[in-house]
JSON list of C-alpha atoms in Angstrom, two decimals:
[
{"chain": "M", "resi": 14, "resn": "UNK", "atom": "CA", "xyz": [0.01, 0.37, -0.23]},
{"chain": "M", "resi": 15, "resn": "UNK", "atom": "CA", "xyz": [1.01, 3.79, -0.86]},
{"chain": "M", "resi": 16, "resn": "UNK", "atom": "CA", "xyz": [-0.03, 5.39, 2.26]},
{"chain": "M", "resi": 17, "resn": "UNK", "atom": "CA", "xyz": [0.63, 4.09, 5.64]},
{"chain": "M", "resi": 18, "resn": "UNK", "atom": "CA", "xyz": [-2.78, 3.83, 7.50]},
{"chain": "M", "resi": 19, "resn": "UNK", "atom": "CA", "xyz": [-2.48, 6.10, 10.75]},
{"chain": "M", "resi": 20, "resn": "UNK", "atom": "CA", "xyz": [-4.65, 8.33, 12.30]},
{"chain": "M", "resi": 21, "resn": "UNK", "atom": "CA", "xyz": [-3.19, 11.26, 11.21]},
{"chain": "M", "resi": 22, "resn": "UNK", "atom": "CA", "xyz": [-4.27, 14.33, 11.92]},
{"chain": "M", "resi": 23, "resn": "UNK", "atom": "CA", "xyz": [-7.19, 15.45, 8.80]},
{"chain": "M", "resi": 24, "resn": "UNK", "atom": "CA", "xyz": [-4.56, 18.63, 8.15]},
{"chain": "M", "resi": 25, "resn": "UNK", "atom": "CA", "xyz": [-6.19, 20.16, 5.09]},
{"chain": "M", "resi": 26, "resn": "UNK", "atom": "CA", "xyz": [-3.39, 21.63, 2.77]},
{"chain": "M", "resi": 27, "resn": "UNK", "atom": "CA", "xyz": [-5.29, 24.19, 1.67]},
{"chain": "M", "resi": 28, "resn": "UNK", "atom": "CA", "xyz": [-5.33, 25.98, 4.58]},
{"chain": "M", "resi": 29, "resn": "UNK", "atom": "CA", "xyz": [-2.25, 26.71, 4.57]},
{"chain": "M", "resi": 30, "resn": "UNK", "atom": "CA", "xyz": [-0.45, 25.99, 1.00]},
{"chain": "M", "resi": 31, "resn": "UNK", "atom": "CA", "xyz": [-3.48, 26.50, -0.91]},
{"chain": "M", "resi": 32, "resn": "UNK", "atom": "CA", "xyz": [-4.35, 30.17, 0.03]},
{"chain": "M", "resi": 33, "resn": "UNK", "atom": "CA", "xyz": [-2.59, 33.75, 0.36]},
{"chain": "M", "resi": 34, "resn": "UNK", "atom": "CA", "xyz": [-0.89, 33.38, 3.31]},
{"chain": "M", "resi": 35, "resn": "UNK", "atom": "CA", "xyz": [-1.53, 36.69, 6.02]},
{"chain": "M", "resi": 36, "resn": "UNK", "atom": "CA", "xyz": [0.76, 37.94, 8.16]},
{"chain": "M", "resi": 37, "resn": "UNK", "atom": "CA", "xyz": [-1.16, 36.30, 10.87]},
{"chain": "M", "resi": 38, "resn": "UNK", "atom": "CA", "xyz": [-0.87, 32.92, 9.53]},
{"chain": "M", "resi": 39, "resn": "UNK", "atom": "CA", "xyz": [2.74, 33.51, 9.30]},
{"chain": "M", "resi": 40, "resn": "UNK", "atom": "CA", "xyz": [2.88, 34.17, 13.09]},
{"chain": "M", "resi": 41, "resn": "UNK", "atom": "CA", "xyz": [5.11, 32.18, 14.70]},
{"chain": "M", "resi": 42, "resn": "UNK", "atom": "CA", "xyz": [3.75, 31.63, 18.52]},
{"chain": "M", "resi": 43, "resn": "UNK", "atom": "CA", "xyz": [5.94, 32.53, 21.12]},
{"chain": "M", "resi": 44, "resn": "UNK", "atom": "CA", "xyz": [4.23, 30.05, 23.70]},
{"chain": "M", "resi": 45, "resn": "UNK", "atom": "CA", "xyz": [1.54, 27.93, 24.51]},
{"chain": "M", "resi": 46, "resn": "UNK", "atom": "CA", "xyz": [-1.55, 30.05, 23.88]},
{"chain": "M", "resi": 47, "resn": "UNK", "atom": "CA", "xyz": [-0.41, 32.06, 20.91]},
{"chain": "M", "resi": 48, "resn": "UNK", "atom": "CA", "xyz": [0.08, 28.06, 19.55]},
{"chain": "M", "resi": 49, "resn": "UNK", "atom": "CA", "xyz": [-3.19, 27.07, 20.51]},
{"chain": "M", "resi": 50, "resn": "UNK", "atom": "CA", "xyz": [-4.34, 30.43, 18.72]},
{"chain": "M", "resi": 51, "resn": "UNK", "atom": "CA", "xyz": [-2.41, 29.48, 15.37]},
{"chain": "M", "resi": 52, "resn": "UNK", "atom": "CA", "xyz": [-3.86, 26.07, 14.78]},
{"chain": "M", "resi": 53, "resn": "UNK", "atom": "CA", "xyz": [-7.12, 27.79, 15.27]},
{"chain": "M", "resi": 54, "resn": "UNK", "atom": "CA", "xyz": [-6.64, 30.49, 12.86]},
{"chain": "M", "resi": 55, "resn": "UNK", "atom": "CA", "xyz": [-4.34, 27.99, 10.17]},
{"chain": "M", "resi": 56, "resn": "UNK", "atom": "CA", "xyz": [-7.38, 25.33, 10.48]},
{"chain": "M", "resi": 57, "resn": "UNK", "atom": "CA", "xyz": [-10.55, 25.46, 8.46]},
{"chain": "M", "resi": 58, "resn": "UNK", "atom": "CA", "xyz": [-14.02, 24.80, 10.37]},
{"chain": "M", "resi": 59, "resn": "UNK", "atom": "CA", "xyz": [-14.22, 21.18, 8.50]},
{"chain": "M", "resi": 60, "resn": "UNK", "atom": "CA", "xyz": [-11.19, 20.41, 9.81]},
{"chain": "M", "resi": 61, "resn": "UNK", "atom": "CA", "xyz": [-12.11, 21.29, 13.31]},
{"chain": "M", "resi": 62, "resn": "UNK", "atom": "CA", "xyz": [-15.34, 19.37, 13.10]},
{"chain": "M", "resi": 63, "resn": "UNK", "atom": "CA", "xyz": [-13.73, 16.36, 11.88]},
{"chain": "M", "resi": 64, "resn": "UNK", "atom": "CA", "xyz": [-11.50, 16.38, 15.24]},
{"chain": "M", "resi": 65, "resn": "UNK", "atom": "CA", "xyz": [-14.23, 17.18, 17.34]},
{"chain": "M", "resi": 66, "resn": "UNK", "atom": "CA", "xyz": [-15.59, 13.73, 15.56]},
{"chain": "M", "resi": 67, "resn": "UNK", "atom": "CA", "xyz": [-12.42, 11.73, 17.34]},
{"chain": "M", "resi": 68, "resn": "UNK", "atom": "CA", "xyz": [-11.41, 10.85, 20.54]},
{"chain": "M", "resi": 69, "resn": "UNK", "atom": "CA", "xyz": [-8.04, 12.32, 22.03]},
{"chain": "M", "resi": 70, "resn": "UNK", "atom": "CA", "xyz": [-6.54, 9.02, 21.67]},
{"chain": "M", "resi": 71, "resn": "UNK", "atom": "CA", "xyz": [-7.38, 9.16, 17.78]},
{"chain": "M", "resi": 72, "resn": "UNK", "atom": "CA", "xyz": [-6.21, 12.57, 17.56]},
{"chain": "M", "resi": 73, "resn": "UNK", "atom": "CA", "xyz": [-3.34, 11.96, 19.32]},
{"chain": "M", "resi": 74, "resn": "UNK", "atom": "CA", "xyz": [-2.09, 8.74, 17.37]},
{"chain": "M", "resi": 75, "resn": "UNK", "atom": "CA", "xyz": [-0.94, 10.07, 14.30]},
{"chain": "M", "resi": 76, "resn": "UNK", "atom": "CA", "xyz": [-1.64, 14.18, 14.70]},
{"chain": "M", "resi": 77, "resn": "UNK", "atom": "CA", "xyz": [2.50, 14.56, 14.82]},
{"chain": "M", "resi": 78, "resn": "UNK", "atom": "CA", "xyz": [2.79, 13.24, 11.43]},
{"chain": "M", "resi": 79, "resn": "UNK", "atom": "CA", "xyz": [1.91, 15.74, 9.35]},
{"chain": "M", "resi": 80, "resn": "UNK", "atom": "CA", "xyz": [0.57, 18.70, 11.38]},
{"chain": "M", "resi": 81, "resn": "UNK", "atom": "CA", "xyz": [3.58, 18.00, 13.95]},
{"chain": "M", "resi": 82, "resn": "UNK", "atom": "CA", "xyz": [6.17, 18.41, 10.65]},
{"chain": "M", "resi": 83, "resn": "UNK", "atom": "CA", "xyz": [4.89, 21.15, 9.72]},
{"chain": "M", "resi": 84, "resn": "UNK", "atom": "CA", "xyz": [5.18, 22.88, 13.53]},
{"chain": "M", "resi": 85, "resn": "UNK", "atom": "CA", "xyz": [8.85, 21.64, 13.93]},
{"chain": "M", "resi": 86, "resn": "UNK", "atom": "CA", "xyz": [9.63, 23.22, 10.48]},
{"chain": "M", "resi": 87, "resn": "UNK", "atom": "CA", "xyz": [7.99, 26.30, 10.58]},
{"chain": "M", "resi": 88, "resn": "UNK", "atom": "CA", "xyz": [7.88, 27.29, 14.51]},
{"chain": "M", "resi": 89, "resn": "UNK", "atom": "CA", "xyz": [11.32, 26.55, 14.78]},
{"chain": "M", "resi": 90, "resn": "UNK", "atom": "CA", "xyz": [10.94, 23.65, 17.64]},
{"chain": "M", "resi": 91, "resn": "UNK", "atom": "CA", "xyz": [14.36, 22.23, 16.65]},
{"chain": "M", "resi": 92, "resn": "UNK", "atom": "CA", "xyz": [16.29, 25.38, 16.38]},
{"chain": "M", "resi": 93, "resn": "UNK", "atom": "CA", "xyz": [15.83, 27.08, 19.87]},
{"chain": "M", "resi": 94, "resn": "UNK", "atom": "CA", "xyz": [14.13, 29.50, 18.88]},
{"chain": "M", "resi": 95, "resn": "UNK", "atom": "CA", "xyz": [11.35, 31.49, 21.08]},
{"chain": "M", "resi": 96, "resn": "UNK", "atom": "CA", "xyz": [8.78, 29.04, 21.39]},
{"chain": "M", "resi": 97, "resn": "UNK", "atom": "CA", "xyz": [11.41, 26.26, 22.49]},
{"chain": "M", "resi": 98, "resn": "UNK", "atom": "CA", "xyz": [12.70, 28.68, 24.66]},
{"chain": "M", "resi": 99, "resn": "UNK", "atom": "CA", "xyz": [9.08, 28.64, 26.63]},
{"chain": "M", "resi": 100, "resn": "UNK", "atom": "CA", "xyz": [8.75, 24.93, 26.52]},
{"chain": "M", "resi": 101, "resn": "UNK", "atom": "CA", "xyz": [12.51, 24.87, 28.42]},
{"chain": "M", "resi": 102, "resn": "UNK", "atom": "CA", "xyz": [11.48, 27.72, 30.80]},
{"chain": "M", "resi": 103, "resn": "UNK", "atom": "CA", "xyz": [8.69, 25.27, 32.13]},
{"chain": "M", "resi": 104, "resn": "UNK", "atom": "CA", "xyz": [10.53, 21.99, 31.87]},
{"chain": "M", "resi": 105, "resn": "UNK", "atom": "CA", "xyz": [9.89, 20.63, 28.49]},
{"chain": "M", "resi": 106, "resn": "UNK", "atom": "CA", "xyz": [13.28, 20.14, 26.43]},
{"chain": "M", "resi": 107, "resn": "UNK", "atom": "CA", "xyz": [11.95, 17.44, 23.67]},
{"chain": "M", "resi": 108, "resn": "UNK", "atom": "CA", "xyz": [10.19, 18.88, 20.41]},
{"chain": "M", "resi": 109, "resn": "UNK", "atom": "CA", "xyz": [8.01, 16.04, 20.09]},
{"chain": "M", "resi": 110, "resn": "UNK", "atom": "CA", "xyz": [7.05, 16.87, 24.05]},
{"chain": "M", "resi": 111, "resn": "UNK", "atom": "CA", "xyz": [6.38, 19.89, 22.62]},
{"chain": "M", "resi": 112, "resn": "UNK", "atom": "CA", "xyz": [4.28, 19.38, 20.21]},
{"chain": "M", "resi": 113, "resn": "UNK", "atom": "CA", "xyz": [2.62, 16.60, 22.62]},
{"chain": "M", "resi": 114, "resn": "UNK", "atom": "CA", "xyz": [1.03, 19.52, 24.73]},
{"chain": "M", "resi": 115, "resn": "UNK", "atom": "CA", "xyz": [0.38, 21.81, 22.19]},
{"chain": "M", "resi": 116, "resn": "UNK", "atom": "CA", "xyz": [-1.56, 18.86, 20.12]},
{"chain": "M", "resi": 117, "resn": "UNK", "atom": "CA", "xyz": [-3.18, 17.87, 23.14]},
{"chain": "M", "resi": 118, "resn": "UNK", "atom": "CA", "xyz": [-4.14, 21.49, 24.64]},
{"chain": "M", "resi": 119, "resn": "UNK", "atom": "CA", "xyz": [-5.60, 22.27, 21.25]},
{"chain": "M", "resi": 120, "resn": "UNK", "atom": "CA", "xyz": [-7.73, 19.63, 21.33]},
{"chain": "M", "resi": 121, "resn": "UNK", "atom": "CA", "xyz": [-8.68, 19.89, 24.63]},
{"chain": "M", "resi": 122, "resn": "UNK", "atom": "CA", "xyz": [-9.50, 23.97, 23.45]},
{"chain": "M", "resi": 123, "resn": "UNK", "atom": "CA", "xyz": [-11.79, 22.71, 20.70]},
{"chain": "M", "resi": 124, "resn": "UNK", "atom": "CA", "xyz": [-13.45, 19.82, 22.81]},
{"chain": "M", "resi": 125, "resn": "UNK", "atom": "CA", "xyz": [-13.94, 23.18, 26.07]},
{"chain": "M", "resi": 126, "resn": "UNK", "atom": "CA", "xyz": [-11.98, 21.12, 28.30]},
{"chain": "M", "resi": 127, "resn": "UNK", "atom": "CA", "xyz": [-9.35, 22.16, 30.68]},
{"chain": "M", "resi": 128, "resn": "UNK", "atom": "CA", "xyz": [-5.74, 21.95, 29.38]},
{"chain": "M", "resi": 129, "resn": "UNK", "atom": "CA", "xyz": [-4.56, 20.70, 32.41]},
{"chain": "M", "resi": 130, "resn": "UNK", "atom": "CA", "xyz": [-1.00, 21.69, 31.33]},
{"chain": "M", "resi": 131, "resn": "UNK", "atom": "CA", "xyz": [0.74, 21.14, 34.52]},
{"chain": "M", "resi": 132, "resn": "UNK", "atom": "CA", "xyz": [-0.37, 17.83, 34.79]},
{"chain": "M", "resi": 133, "resn": "UNK", "atom": "CA", "xyz": [1.12, 17.65, 30.61]},
{"chain": "M", "resi": 134, "resn": "UNK", "atom": "CA", "xyz": [4.43, 18.63, 31.84]},
{"chain": "M", "resi": 135, "resn": "UNK", "atom": "CA", "xyz": [4.57, 16.17, 34.62]},
{"chain": "M", "resi": 136, "resn": "UNK", "atom": "CA", "xyz": [3.50, 13.17, 32.57]},
{"chain": "M", "resi": 137, "resn": "UNK", "atom": "CA", "xyz": [7.18, 13.94, 30.17]},
{"chain": "M", "resi": 138, "resn": "UNK", "atom": "CA", "xyz": [8.95, 14.79, 33.00]},
{"chain": "M", "resi": 139, "resn": "UNK", "atom": "CA", "xyz": [8.45, 11.60, 34.62]},
{"chain": "M", "resi": 140, "resn": "UNK", "atom": "CA", "xyz": [8.96, 9.80, 31.58]},
{"chain": "M", "resi": 141, "resn": "UNK", "atom": "CA", "xyz": [12.19, 10.92, 30.92]},
{"chain": "M", "resi": 142, "resn": "UNK", "atom": "CA", "xyz": [13.18, 10.14, 34.37]},
{"chain": "M", "resi": 143, "resn": "UNK", "atom": "CA", "xyz": [11.62, 7.52, 34.38]},
{"chain": "M", "resi": 144, "resn": "UNK", "atom": "CA", "xyz": [13.45, 6.49, 30.72]},
{"chain": "M", "resi": 145, "resn": "UNK", "atom": "CA", "xyz": [16.37, 7.13, 31.92]},
{"chain": "M", "resi": 146, "resn": "UNK", "atom": "CA", "xyz": [16.94, 5.01, 34.70]},
{"chain": "M", "resi": 147, "resn": "UNK", "atom": "CA", "xyz": [15.47, 1.87, 32.41]},
{"chain": "M", "resi": 148, "resn": "UNK", "atom": "CA", "xyz": [18.00, 2.69, 30.07]},
{"chain": "M", "resi": 149, "resn": "UNK", "atom": "CA", "xyz": [20.53, 3.02, 32.45]},
{"chain": "M", "resi": 150, "resn": "UNK", "atom": "CA", "xyz": [19.79, -0.69, 33.73]},
{"chain": "M", "resi": 151, "resn": "UNK", "atom": "CA", "xyz": [19.69, -1.73, 30.34]},
{"chain": "M", "resi": 152, "resn": "UNK", "atom": "CA", "xyz": [23.59, -0.75, 29.26]},
{"chain": "M", "resi": 153, "resn": "UNK", "atom": "CA", "xyz": [24.47, -2.41, 32.72]},
{"chain": "M", "resi": 154, "resn": "UNK", "atom": "CA", "xyz": [22.17, -5.13, 33.70]},
{"chain": "M", "resi": 155, "resn": "UNK", "atom": "CA", "xyz": [21.53, -8.70, 30.88]},
{"chain": "M", "resi": 156, "resn": "UNK", "atom": "CA", "xyz": [19.13, -10.20, 33.18]},
{"chain": "M", "resi": 157, "resn": "UNK", "atom": "CA", "xyz": [17.10, -7.27, 33.28]},
{"chain": "M", "resi": 158, "resn": "UNK", "atom": "CA", "xyz": [17.64, -6.73, 29.33]},
{"chain": "M", "resi": 159, "resn": "UNK", "atom": "CA", "xyz": [16.12, -10.25, 28.94]},
{"chain": "M", "resi": 160, "resn": "UNK", "atom": "CA", "xyz": [13.15, -9.78, 31.33]},
{"chain": "M", "resi": 161, "resn": "UNK", "atom": "CA", "xyz": [12.03, -6.47, 29.61]},
{"chain": "M", "resi": 162, "resn": "UNK", "atom": "CA", "xyz": [12.00, -7.95, 26.19]},
{"chain": "M", "resi": 163, "resn": "UNK", "atom": "CA", "xyz": [10.11, -10.85, 27.01]},
{"chain": "M", "resi": 164, "resn": "UNK", "atom": "CA", "xyz": [7.88, -8.52, 29.21]},
{"chain": "M", "resi": 165, "resn": "UNK", "atom": "CA", "xyz": [7.16, -6.77, 25.76]},
{"chain": "M", "resi": 166, "resn": "UNK", "atom": "CA", "xyz": [7.00, -9.22, 23.36]},
{"chain": "M", "resi": 167, "resn": "UNK", "atom": "CA", "xyz": [4.52, -11.03, 25.74]},
{"chain": "M", "resi": 168, "resn": "UNK", "atom": "CA", "xyz": [2.01, -8.03, 26.46]},
{"chain": "M", "resi": 169, "resn": "UNK", "atom": "CA", "xyz": [2.63, -6.85, 22.55]},
{"chain": "M", "resi": 170, "resn": "UNK", "atom": "CA", "xyz": [1.38, -10.29, 21.50]},
{"chain": "M", "resi": 171, "resn": "UNK", "atom": "CA", "xyz": [-1.46, -10.54, 24.32]},
{"chain": "M", "resi": 172, "resn": "UNK", "atom": "CA", "xyz": [-2.81, -7.20, 23.25]},
{"chain": "M", "resi": 173, "resn": "UNK", "atom": "CA", "xyz": [-2.81, -8.23, 19.51]},
{"chain": "M", "resi": 174, "resn": "UNK", "atom": "CA", "xyz": [-4.60, -11.75, 20.20]},
{"chain": "M", "resi": 175, "resn": "UNK", "atom": "CA", "xyz": [-7.26, -9.97, 22.03]},
{"chain": "M", "resi": 176, "resn": "UNK", "atom": "CA", "xyz": [-7.81, -7.40, 19.68]},
{"chain": "M", "resi": 177, "resn": "UNK", "atom": "CA", "xyz": [-8.03, -10.26, 16.87]},
{"chain": "M", "resi": 178, "resn": "UNK", "atom": "CA", "xyz": [-10.24, -12.54, 19.14]},
{"chain": "M", "resi": 179, "resn": "UNK", "atom": "CA", "xyz": [-12.62, -9.25, 19.30]},
{"chain": "M", "resi": 180, "resn": "UNK", "atom": "CA", "xyz": [-12.71, -8.24, 16.01]},
{"chain": "M", "resi": 181, "resn": "UNK", "atom": "CA", "xyz": [-13.59, -11.43, 13.63]},
{"chain": "M", "resi": 182, "resn": "UNK", "atom": "CA", "xyz": [-15.60, -11.29, 10.85]},
{"chain": "M", "resi": 183, "resn": "UNK", "atom": "CA", "xyz": [-18.55, -9.43, 10.03]},
{"chain": "M", "resi": 184, "resn": "UNK", "atom": "CA", "xyz": [-17.57, -7.24, 13.37]},
{"chain": "M", "resi": 185, "resn": "UNK", "atom": "CA", "xyz": [-18.04, -3.08, 12.11]},
{"chain": "M", "resi": 186, "resn": "UNK", "atom": "CA", "xyz": [-15.17, -0.93, 12.39]},
{"chain": "M", "resi": 187, "resn": "UNK", "atom": "CA", "xyz": [-14.69, 3.15, 11.49]},
{"chain": "M", "resi": 188, "resn": "UNK", "atom": "CA", "xyz": [-11.38, 4.42, 10.87]},
{"chain": "M", "resi": 189, "resn": "UNK", "atom": "CA", "xyz": [-9.55, 6.87, 8.78]},
{"chain": "M", "resi": 190, "resn": "UNK", "atom": "CA", "xyz": [-7.62, 6.23, 5.46]},
{"chain": "M", "resi": 191, "resn": "UNK", "atom": "CA", "xyz": [-5.83, 8.96, 3.44]},
{"chain": "M", "resi": 192, "resn": "UNK", "atom": "CA", "xyz": [-6.63, 10.21, 0.14]},
{"chain": "M", "resi": 193, "resn": "UNK", "atom": "CA", "xyz": [-3.82, 11.81, -1.00]},
{"chain": "M", "resi": 194, "resn": "UNK", "atom": "CA", "xyz": [-1.02, 9.96, -2.65]},
{"chain": "M", "resi": 195, "resn": "UNK", "atom": "CA", "xyz": [2.20, 11.71, -2.05]},
{"chain": "M", "resi": 196, "resn": "UNK", "atom": "CA", "xyz": [5.14, 10.92, 0.06]},
{"chain": "M", "resi": 197, "resn": "UNK", "atom": "CA", "xyz": [3.91, 13.48, 2.53]},
{"chain": "M", "resi": 198, "resn": "UNK", "atom": "CA", "xyz": [0.26, 13.87, 2.86]},
{"chain": "M", "resi": 199, "resn": "UNK", "atom": "CA", "xyz": [0.11, 16.47, 5.41]},
{"chain": "M", "resi": 200, "resn": "UNK", "atom": "CA", "xyz": [-2.25, 13.89, 7.54]},
{"chain": "M", "resi": 201, "resn": "UNK", "atom": "CA", "xyz": [-5.18, 14.30, 5.12]},
{"chain": "M", "resi": 202, "resn": "UNK", "atom": "CA", "xyz": [-7.45, 11.61, 6.20]},
{"chain": "M", "resi": 203, "resn": "UNK", "atom": "CA", "xyz": [-11.24, 10.65, 5.79]},
{"chain": "M", "resi": 204, "resn": "UNK", "atom": "CA", "xyz": [-13.77, 8.64, 7.40]},
{"chain": "M", "resi": 205, "resn": "UNK", "atom": "CA", "xyz": [-15.20, 5.12, 6.47]},
{"chain": "M", "resi": 206, "resn": "UNK", "atom": "CA", "xyz": [-17.38, 2.64, 7.83]},
{"chain": "M", "resi": 207, "resn": "UNK", "atom": "CA", "xyz": [-16.45, -1.10, 6.99]},
{"chain": "M", "resi": 208, "resn": "UNK", "atom": "CA", "xyz": [-17.17, -4.65, 7.86]},
{"chain": "M", "resi": 209, "resn": "UNK", "atom": "CA", "xyz": [-14.23, -6.84, 9.31]},
{"chain": "M", "resi": 210, "resn": "UNK", "atom": "CA", "xyz": [-13.47, -9.68, 6.58]},
{"chain": "M", "resi": 211, "resn": "UNK", "atom": "CA", "xyz": [-10.55, -11.04, 7.73]},
{"chain": "M", "resi": 212, "resn": "UNK", "atom": "CA", "xyz": [-6.91, -10.96, 9.31]},
{"chain": "M", "resi": 213, "resn": "UNK", "atom": "CA", "xyz": [-3.91, -12.23, 7.14]},
{"chain": "M", "resi": 214, "resn": "UNK", "atom": "CA", "xyz": [-1.33, -14.36, 7.85]},
{"chain": "M", "resi": 215, "resn": "UNK", "atom": "CA", "xyz": [0.64, -11.58, 8.80]},
{"chain": "M", "resi": 216, "resn": "UNK", "atom": "CA", "xyz": [-1.38, -9.85, 10.99]},
{"chain": "M", "resi": 217, "resn": "UNK", "atom": "CA", "xyz": [-2.66, -7.11, 8.31]},
{"chain": "M", "resi": 218, "resn": "UNK", "atom": "CA", "xyz": [-6.73, -6.37, 9.00]},
{"chain": "M", "resi": 219, "resn": "UNK", "atom": "CA", "xyz": [-8.62, -6.66, 6.04]},
{"chain": "M", "resi": 220, "resn": "UNK", "atom": "CA", "xyz": [-11.70, -4.41, 5.85]},
{"chain": "M", "resi": 221, "resn": "UNK", "atom": "CA", "xyz": [-15.02, -4.27, 3.00]},
{"chain": "M", "resi": 222, "resn": "UNK", "atom": "CA", "xyz": [-15.54, -0.13, 3.08]},
{"chain": "M", "resi": 223, "resn": "UNK", "atom": "CA", "xyz": [-19.49, -0.14, 3.54]},
{"chain": "M", "resi": 224, "resn": "UNK", "atom": "CA", "xyz": [-19.75, 3.87, 3.62]},
{"chain": "M", "resi": 225, "resn": "UNK", "atom": "CA", "xyz": [-17.43, 6.48, 2.49]},
{"chain": "M", "resi": 226, "resn": "UNK", "atom": "CA", "xyz": [-18.49, 9.31, 4.78]},
{"chain": "M", "resi": 227, "resn": "UNK", "atom": "CA", "xyz": [-16.92, 11.79, 2.58]},
{"chain": "M", "resi": 228, "resn": "UNK", "atom": "CA", "xyz": [-18.74, 10.41, -0.83]},
{"chain": "M", "resi": 229, "resn": "UNK", "atom": "CA", "xyz": [-16.44, 13.00, -2.77]},
{"chain": "M", "resi": 230, "resn": "UNK", "atom": "CA", "xyz": [-12.97, 11.87, -1.76]},
{"chain": "M", "resi": 231, "resn": "UNK", "atom": "CA", "xyz": [-14.08, 8.34, -2.42]},
{"chain": "M", "resi": 232, "resn": "UNK", "atom": "CA", "xyz": [-12.22, 8.18, -5.83]},
{"chain": "M", "resi": 233, "resn": "UNK", "atom": "CA", "xyz": [-9.16, 9.07, -4.23]},
{"chain": "M", "resi": 234, "resn": "UNK", "atom": "CA", "xyz": [-9.51, 6.93, -1.01]},
{"chain": "M", "resi": 235, "resn": "UNK", "atom": "CA", "xyz": [-9.68, 3.54, -3.44]},
{"chain": "M", "resi": 236, "resn": "UNK", "atom": "CA", "xyz": [-6.25, 5.16, -5.69]},
{"chain": "M", "resi": 237, "resn": "UNK", "atom": "CA", "xyz": [-4.11, 5.83, -2.48]},
{"chain": "M", "resi": 238, "resn": "UNK", "atom": "CA", "xyz": [-5.31, 2.83, -1.05]},
{"chain": "M", "resi": 239, "resn": "UNK", "atom": "CA", "xyz": [-5.44, 0.12, -3.54]},
{"chain": "M", "resi": 240, "resn": "UNK", "atom": "CA", "xyz": [-8.81, -0.23, -2.90]},
{"chain": "M", "resi": 241, "resn": "UNK", "atom": "CA", "xyz": [-10.70, -3.79, -4.98]},
{"chain": "M", "resi": 242, "resn": "UNK", "atom": "CA", "xyz": [-14.27, -4.30, -4.77]},
{"chain": "M", "resi": 243, "resn": "UNK", "atom": "CA", "xyz": [-14.29, -2.04, -1.56]},
{"chain": "M", "resi": 244, "resn": "UNK", "atom": "CA", "xyz": [-12.18, -4.01, -0.09]},
{"chain": "M", "resi": 245, "resn": "UNK", "atom": "CA", "xyz": [-8.93, -2.86, 1.33]},
{"chain": "M", "resi": 246, "resn": "UNK", "atom": "CA", "xyz": [-5.64, -4.18, 3.48]},
{"chain": "M", "resi": 247, "resn": "UNK", "atom": "CA", "xyz": [-4.95, -1.99, 6.30]},
{"chain": "M", "resi": 248, "resn": "UNK", "atom": "CA", "xyz": [-0.94, -2.65, 7.44]},
{"chain": "M", "resi": 249, "resn": "UNK", "atom": "CA", "xyz": [-1.52, -0.20, 10.48]},
{"chain": "M", "resi": 250, "resn": "UNK", "atom": "CA", "xyz": [-5.00, -0.72, 12.12]},
{"chain": "M", "resi": 251, "resn": "UNK", "atom": "CA", "xyz": [-4.43, 1.18, 15.31]},
{"chain": "M", "resi": 252, "resn": "UNK", "atom": "CA", "xyz": [-6.26, 3.94, 13.05]},
{"chain": "M", "resi": 253, "resn": "UNK", "atom": "CA", "xyz": [-9.28, 1.69, 13.46]},
{"chain": "M", "resi": 254, "resn": "UNK", "atom": "CA", "xyz": [-11.68, 1.00, 16.07]},
{"chain": "M", "resi": 255, "resn": "UNK", "atom": "CA", "xyz": [-14.91, -0.95, 16.55]},
{"chain": "M", "resi": 256, "resn": "UNK", "atom": "CA", "xyz": [-18.12, 0.77, 15.87]},
{"chain": "M", "resi": 257, "resn": "UNK", "atom": "CA", "xyz": [-19.72, 2.00, 18.90]},
{"chain": "M", "resi": 258, "resn": "UNK", "atom": "CA", "xyz": [-16.48, 2.39, 20.95]}
]
């Protein structure tokens, strides 16, 4: 398949590249509040509506890719500019963590939820503290290395087997497929509803597409995802969930 099937932000390129950019759209935010406001300016109402239809996990599952790349390149998170300096001042140093806080806060802003920035910051700080301790042990403790690998392999397999047992033939699913066949698709995804056909021997999910929610994008979805007879092979099924869940 030519497009990776990830839940990436439905980031319409026309909102940034298809219009004459105003000074307001070109503004580089200096802090979190300004970053969230810039995303509200950049995105069309149709894109915001699609985000409102997603769960936070669905949205964050792939938002870093298209939109995140654009933010890193245009807002200078890798270059230690003003926005990066702001995040450094609150104890956040990795650009991916900065993006995570911006995107989470933006999602919650659209949903009229509290941003809970302190909790977000603590989450990333705790992650790096545990990560550093973990990697120090991995460097020196062979038994620990084997134990961690075994746990990871076992947990991953158990979760996948549980998913396969639940996602049986005939179950209804919803998810997102790309509809722009370029290498960099800027996260242009559209929602589809379908029925599980089967799992392949190499753990890919085959789905029959019952409904292209945005019918005007059907031809592009078919082209970009090699859809045959309204059936598609989904390599990364994290972008899908059972309907009603």
